[in-house]
């Protein structure tokens, strides 16, 4: 598996693959790789003969005061993990490679509407940073396919919208959330949890499942269910950013007949901000 930090080496290797008629999949990551990322790599491999994993902690998607400095950076460990996976190449650029004019002077890609609520409301500028870096990675790697995790449900919708709106020739694939045995969604940020917080953290998924079951059994009083869920989370020790039942397609408020719902939440436990969601198809 090749590890490169430069656009040139990346382009040369991809040109060789293209000559052989191979398709290329990209799995964008910020490193701190866990089993969830590895499952995205395996999924990518089902859609293309070659898989590139980018590892780049993107400064433009962190608001001031967020965890950019603390975010786990462990390229050597990431390399070891990927060695045993289906990845063909790691692309680990530095900030100048991605933002030649500097992050503050970067041409920005912004998706209105979908980015205004939920994580967009509590993390101002976050999605502009995500779409800006993903558009750059698409331009550099020129993949046929790119794979994102369902755990970041709003993010994958925003990226799908950007790709469609700009007619980018990349198919977006969403991979299922991978969970610990107790249900906690795997995340690079779980490492911020203390032992006691780690014990409490699965309540987030349990609460999503409770609401999912209520929806499946025909309950349609969405606001009441959301309020009940928030109460449960607060009682367990979370500080809730949002807990919402929305249309899976576009995160709009669903009417009572909507059959494809997503229940999504973000909540803080100590210094960790955890996000999770479940899709409920009735
Ligand atoms: O989901 C992530 O890890 C990041 O938001 C992404 C898509 C790699 C962009 O930096």
GROMACS .gro file of C-alpha atoms and ligand atoms in nm:
model
  292
    1UNK     CA    1   0.000   0.000   0.000
    2UNK     CA    2   0.143   0.332  -0.110
    3UNK     CA    3   0.141   0.629   0.128
    4UNK     CA    4   0.177   0.963  -0.040
    5UNK     CA    5   0.166   1.324   0.074
    6UNK     CA    6   0.179   1.479  -0.274
    7UNK     CA    7  -0.074   1.540  -0.549
    8UNK     CA    8   0.183   1.447  -0.812
    9UNK     CA    9   0.257   1.098  -0.682
   10UNK     CA   10  -0.115   1.041  -0.629
   11UNK     CA   11  -0.192   1.149  -0.988
   12UNK     CA   12   0.085   0.929  -1.132
   13UNK     CA   13  -0.039   0.618  -0.953
   14UNK     CA   14  -0.402   0.686  -1.043
   15UNK     CA   15  -0.303   0.737  -1.409
   16UNK     CA   16  -0.139   0.391  -1.403
   17UNK     CA   17  -0.458   0.238  -1.264
   18UNK     CA   18  -0.671   0.418  -1.521
   19UNK     CA   19  -0.447   0.279  -1.797
   20UNK     CA   20  -0.534  -0.068  -1.672
   21UNK     CA   21  -0.903   0.024  -1.692
   22UNK     CA   22  -0.949   0.025  -1.313
   23UNK     CA   23  -1.210   0.235  -1.136
   24UNK     CA   24  -1.113   0.442  -0.834
   25UNK     CA   25  -1.300   0.484  -0.505
   26UNK     CA   26  -1.220   0.750  -0.247
   27UNK     CA   27  -1.283   0.717   0.126
   28UNK     CA   28  -1.228   1.063   0.277
   29UNK     CA   29  -1.132   1.054   0.648
   30UNK     CA   30  -0.971   1.271   0.910
   31UNK     CA   31  -0.769   0.977   1.041
   32UNK     CA   32  -0.805   0.824   1.387
   33UNK     CA   33  -0.924   0.521   1.197
   34UNK     CA   34  -1.150   0.261   1.358
   35UNK     CA   35  -1.360  -0.034   1.244
   36UNK     CA   36  -1.623   0.205   1.104
   37UNK     CA   37  -1.370   0.350   0.858
   38UNK     CA   38  -1.246   0.003   0.768
   39UNK     CA   39  -1.599  -0.102   0.680
   40UNK     CA   40  -1.621   0.199   0.444
   41UNK     CA   41  -1.297   0.084   0.279
   42UNK     CA   42  -1.440  -0.265   0.227
   43UNK     CA   43  -1.760  -0.115   0.084
   44UNK     CA   44  -1.553   0.107  -0.147
   45UNK     CA   45  -1.372  -0.201  -0.274
   46UNK     CA   46  -1.706  -0.353  -0.377
   47UNK     CA   47  -1.755  -0.058  -0.613
   48UNK     CA   48  -1.407  -0.006  -0.757
   49UNK     CA   49  -1.088  -0.202  -0.823
   50UNK     CA   50  -0.877   0.064  -0.646
   51UNK     CA   51  -0.936   0.238  -0.315
   52UNK     CA   52  -0.773   0.562  -0.200
   53UNK     CA   53  -0.815   0.665   0.164
   54UNK     CA   54  -0.747   1.031   0.235
   55UNK     CA   55  -0.631   1.125   0.583
   56UNK     CA   56  -0.655   1.498   0.644
   57UNK     CA   57  -0.769   1.682   0.955
   58UNK     CA   58  -0.942   1.965   0.774
   59UNK     CA   59  -0.900   2.296   0.958
   60UNK     CA   60  -1.186   2.473   0.778
   61UNK     CA   61  -1.457   2.249   0.923
   62UNK     CA   62  -1.370   2.326   1.286
   63UNK     CA   63  -1.523   2.638   1.437
   64UNK     CA   64  -1.325   2.849   1.680
   65UNK     CA   65  -1.302   2.680   2.020
   66UNK     CA   66  -1.367   2.332   1.875
   67UNK     CA   67  -1.132   2.035   1.902
   68UNK     CA   68  -0.907   2.093   1.598
   69UNK     CA   69  -0.589   2.079   1.810
   70UNK     CA   70  -0.700   1.778   2.015
   71UNK     CA   71  -0.839   1.579   1.720
   72UNK     CA   72  -0.654   1.241   1.712
   73UNK     CA   73  -0.363   1.237   1.467
   74UNK     CA   74  -0.203   0.894   1.442
   75UNK     CA   75  -0.088   0.835   1.085
   76UNK     CA   76   0.146   0.549   1.177
   77UNK     CA   77  -0.137   0.364   1.351
   78UNK     CA   78  -0.374   0.446   1.062
   79UNK     CA   79  -0.121   0.299   0.817
   80UNK     CA   80  -0.102  -0.024   1.017
   81UNK     CA   81  -0.480  -0.052   1.026
   82UNK     CA   82  -0.514   0.009   0.652
   83UNK     CA   83  -0.234  -0.232   0.563
   84UNK     CA   84  -0.469  -0.519   0.646
   85UNK     CA   85  -0.758  -0.360   0.453
   86UNK     CA   86  -0.855  -0.330   0.087
   87UNK     CA   87  -0.697   0.018   0.058
   88UNK     CA   88  -0.442   0.063  -0.223
   89UNK     CA   89  -0.319   0.406  -0.126
   90UNK     CA   90  -0.327   0.656   0.161
   91UNK     CA   91  -0.328   1.020   0.056
   92UNK     CA   92  -0.216   1.225   0.357
   93UNK     CA   93  -0.164   1.580   0.231
   94UNK     CA   94  -0.051   1.875   0.440
   95UNK     CA   95  -0.256   2.194   0.472
   96UNK     CA   96  -0.064   2.373   0.191
   97UNK     CA   97  -0.140   2.092  -0.053
   98UNK     CA   98  -0.513   2.120   0.004
   99UNK     CA   99  -0.523   2.498   0.055
  100UNK     CA  100  -0.242   2.649  -0.159
  101UNK     CA  101  -0.360   3.005  -0.078
  102UNK     CA  102  -0.418   2.923   0.289
  103UNK     CA  103  -0.739   2.800   0.457
  104UNK     CA  104  -0.856   3.159   0.517
  105UNK     CA  105  -0.834   3.248   0.148
  106UNK     CA  106  -0.981   2.925   0.014
  107UNK     CA  107  -1.247   2.929  -0.254
  108UNK     CA  108  -1.545   2.798  -0.062
  109UNK     CA  109  -1.822   2.562  -0.163
  110UNK     CA  110  -2.142   2.620   0.028
  111UNK     CA  111  -2.469   2.426   0.017
  112UNK     CA  112  -2.758   2.640   0.141
  113UNK     CA  113  -3.073   2.504   0.305
  114UNK     CA  114  -2.968   2.155   0.409
  115UNK     CA  115  -2.679   2.293   0.615
  116UNK     CA  116  -2.878   2.544   0.817
  117UNK     CA  117  -3.020   2.319   1.089
  118UNK     CA  118  -2.894   2.051   1.324
  119UNK     CA  119  -2.511   2.026   1.308
  120UNK     CA  120  -2.510   2.336   1.086
  121UNK     CA  121  -2.687   2.540   1.355
  122UNK     CA  122  -2.464   2.431   1.642
  123UNK     CA  123  -2.138   2.432   1.442
  124UNK     CA  124  -2.140   2.750   1.231
  125UNK     CA  125  -1.932   2.716   0.914
  126UNK     CA  126  -1.880   2.344   0.968
  127UNK     CA  127  -2.052   2.222   0.651
  128UNK     CA  128  -1.889   2.490   0.434
  129UNK     CA  129  -1.557   2.346   0.552
  130UNK     CA  130  -1.671   1.991   0.474
  131UNK     CA  131  -1.801   2.067   0.124
  132UNK     CA  132  -1.497   2.282   0.049
  133UNK     CA  133  -1.251   2.006   0.139
  134UNK     CA  134  -1.454   1.726  -0.021
  135UNK     CA  135  -1.484   1.924  -0.348
  136UNK     CA  136  -1.103   1.968  -0.341
  137UNK     CA  137  -1.045   1.599  -0.273
  138UNK     CA  138  -1.278   1.512  -0.560
  139UNK     CA  139  -1.086   1.749  -0.789
  140UNK     CA  140  -0.749   1.604  -0.685
  141UNK     CA  141  -0.834   1.232  -0.680
  142UNK     CA  142  -1.107   1.236  -0.947
  143UNK     CA  143  -1.271   0.922  -0.809
  144UNK     CA  144  -1.557   0.736  -0.974
  145UNK     CA  145  -1.708   0.665  -0.635
  146UNK     CA  146  -1.679   0.819  -0.288
  147UNK     CA  147  -1.793   0.654   0.035
  148UNK     CA  148  -1.920   0.831   0.348
  149UNK     CA  149  -2.060   0.697   0.675
  150UNK     CA  150  -2.426   0.709   0.770
  151UNK     CA  151  -2.328   0.819   1.121
  152UNK     CA  152  -2.282   1.167   0.972
  153UNK     CA  153  -2.626   1.154   0.816
  154UNK     CA  154  -2.661   1.525   0.747
  155UNK     CA  155  -2.307   1.538   0.606
  156UNK     CA  156  -2.374   1.264   0.349
  157UNK     CA  157  -2.695   1.440   0.240
  158UNK     CA  158  -2.507   1.769   0.201
  159UNK     CA  159  -2.234   1.600  -0.004
  160UNK     CA  160  -2.492   1.427  -0.224
  161UNK     CA  161  -2.659   1.762  -0.285
  162UNK     CA  162  -2.328   1.933  -0.367
  163UNK     CA  163  -2.232   1.654  -0.606
  164UNK     CA  164  -2.566   1.663  -0.785
  165UNK     CA  165  -2.587   2.042  -0.795
  166UNK     CA  166  -2.236   2.081  -0.940
  167UNK     CA  167  -2.278   1.778  -1.171
  168UNK     CA  168  -1.962   1.625  -1.025
  169UNK     CA  169  -1.897   1.289  -1.192
  170UNK     CA  170  -1.875   1.096  -0.864
  171UNK     CA  171  -2.124   0.840  -0.728
  172UNK     CA  172  -2.183   0.887  -0.357
  173UNK     CA  173  -2.224   0.574  -0.148
  174UNK     CA  174  -2.328   0.566   0.215
  175UNK     CA  175  -2.198   0.295   0.448
  176UNK     CA  176  -2.381   0.174   0.758
  177UNK     CA  177  -2.281   0.289   1.104
  178UNK     CA  178  -2.058   0.044   1.288
  179UNK     CA  179  -2.132   0.011   1.659
  180UNK     CA  180  -1.963  -0.123   1.971
  181UNK     CA  181  -2.133  -0.425   2.132
  182UNK     CA  182  -2.333  -0.195   2.359
  183UNK     CA  183  -2.463   0.009   2.061
  184UNK     CA  184  -2.239   0.316   2.081
  185UNK     CA  185  -2.156   0.433   1.728
  186UNK     CA  186  -1.782   0.414   1.665
  187UNK     CA  187  -1.626   0.759   1.639
  188UNK     CA  188  -1.278   0.905   1.661
  189UNK     CA  189  -1.421   1.133   1.930
  190UNK     CA  190  -1.524   0.846   2.163
  191UNK     CA  191  -1.168   0.865   2.297
  192UNK     CA  192  -1.264   1.191   2.472
  193UNK     CA  193  -1.506   0.999   2.699
  194UNK     CA  194  -1.399   0.920   3.057
  195UNK     CA  195  -1.469   0.564   3.182
  196UNK     CA  196  -1.788   0.680   3.353
  197UNK     CA  197  -1.906   0.871   3.045
  198UNK     CA  198  -1.833   0.569   2.827
  199UNK     CA  199  -2.076   0.368   3.045
  200UNK     CA  200  -2.349   0.628   2.990
  201UNK     CA  201  -2.282   0.690   2.617
  202UNK     CA  202  -2.491   0.394   2.481
  203UNK     CA  203  -2.804   0.566   2.617
  204UNK     CA  204  -2.788   0.781   2.302
  205UNK     CA  205  -2.844   0.483   2.073
  206UNK     CA  206  -3.092   0.323   2.316
  207UNK     CA  207  -3.299   0.641   2.302
  208UNK     CA  208  -3.289   0.645   1.921
  209UNK     CA  209  -3.404   0.282   1.919
  210UNK     CA  210  -3.685   0.355   2.165
  211UNK     CA  211  -3.814   0.635   1.939
  212UNK     CA  212  -3.767   0.413   1.632
  213UNK     CA  213  -3.982   0.140   1.790
  214UNK     CA  214  -4.253   0.390   1.881
  215UNK     CA  215  -4.259   0.514   1.520
  216UNK     CA  216  -4.269   0.159   1.388
  217UNK     CA  217  -4.565   0.083   1.611
  218UNK     CA  218  -4.758   0.372   1.458
  219UNK     CA  219  -4.698   0.667   1.690
  220UNK     CA  220  -4.700   0.993   1.500
  221UNK     CA  221  -4.685   1.261   1.769
  222UNK     CA  222  -4.332   1.357   1.663
  223UNK     CA  223  -4.291   1.659   1.893
  224UNK     CA  224  -4.396   1.459   2.197
  225UNK     CA  225  -4.154   1.177   2.112
  226UNK     CA  226  -3.870   1.424   2.061
  227UNK     CA  227  -3.942   1.590   2.397
  228UNK     CA  228  -3.953   1.253   2.570
  229UNK     CA  229  -3.618   1.156   2.417
  230UNK     CA  230  -3.455   1.483   2.521
  231UNK     CA  231  -3.581   1.432   2.877
  232UNK     CA  232  -3.429   1.080   2.886
  233UNK     CA  233  -3.096   1.205   2.759
  234UNK     CA  234  -3.081   1.493   3.006
  235UNK     CA  235  -3.167   1.255   3.290
  236UNK     CA  236  -2.875   1.033   3.183
  237UNK     CA  237  -2.635   1.332   3.194
  238UNK     CA  238  -2.626   1.451   2.832
  239UNK     CA  239  -2.644   1.810   2.718
  240UNK     CA  240  -2.860   1.784   2.408
  241UNK     CA  241  -2.784   1.989   2.096
  242UNK     CA  242  -3.081   1.846   1.906
  243UNK     CA  243  -3.300   1.540   1.884
  244UNK     CA  244  -3.526   1.538   1.580
  245UNK     CA  245  -3.750   1.317   1.369
  246UNK     CA  246  -3.728   1.424   1.006
  247UNK     CA  247  -3.786   1.315   0.651
  248UNK     CA  248  -3.495   1.089   0.556
  249UNK     CA  249  -3.481   1.238   0.207
  250UNK     CA  250  -3.412   1.600   0.295
  251UNK     CA  251  -3.443   1.653   0.672
  252UNK     CA  252  -3.766   1.849   0.626
  253UNK     CA  253  -4.043   1.820   0.887
  254UNK     CA  254  -4.237   1.504   0.802
  255UNK     CA  255  -4.612   1.482   0.773
  256UNK     CA  256  -4.797   1.197   0.944
  257UNK     CA  257  -4.794   0.979   0.629
  258UNK     CA  258  -4.420   0.994   0.572
  259UNK     CA  259  -4.279   0.639   0.551
  260UNK     CA  260  -3.907   0.717   0.537
  261UNK     CA  261  -3.788   0.891   0.849
  262UNK     CA  262  -3.456   0.958   1.012
  263UNK     CA  263  -3.419   1.015   1.384
  264UNK     CA  264  -3.106   1.216   1.443
  265UNK     CA  265  -2.936   1.354   1.749
  266UNK     CA  266  -2.625   1.530   1.873
  267UNK     CA  267  -2.550   1.552   2.244
  268UNK     CA  268  -2.255   1.633   2.463
  269UNK     CA  269  -2.121   1.411   2.736
  270UNK     CA  270  -1.838   1.585   2.916
  271UNK     CA  271  -1.602   1.716   2.648
  272UNK     CA  272  -1.727   1.471   2.380
  273UNK     CA  273  -1.993   1.575   2.130
  274UNK     CA  274  -2.158   1.256   2.008
  275UNK     CA  275  -2.383   1.231   1.702
  276UNK     CA  276  -2.594   0.938   1.591
  277UNK     CA  277  -2.907   0.854   1.393
  278UNK     CA  278  -3.129   0.572   1.278
  279UNK     CA  279  -3.332   0.547   0.960
  280UNK     CA  280  -3.688   0.425   1.015
  281UNK     CA  281  -3.867   0.292   0.708
  282UNK     CA  282  -4.227   0.205   0.778
  283LIG     O1  283  -1.648   1.275   0.805
  283LIG     C1  284  -1.530   1.317   0.810
  283LIG     O2  285  -1.440   1.254   0.864
  283LIG     C2  286  -1.498   1.451   0.746
  283LIG     O3  287  -1.604   1.542   0.766
  283LIG     C3  288  -1.459   1.442   0.598
  283LIG     C4  289  -1.576   1.394   0.514
  283LIG     C5  290  -1.341   1.348   0.583
  283LIG     C6  291  -1.419   1.580   0.546
  283LIG     O4  292  -1.310   1.631   0.615
   0.00000   0.00000   0.00000
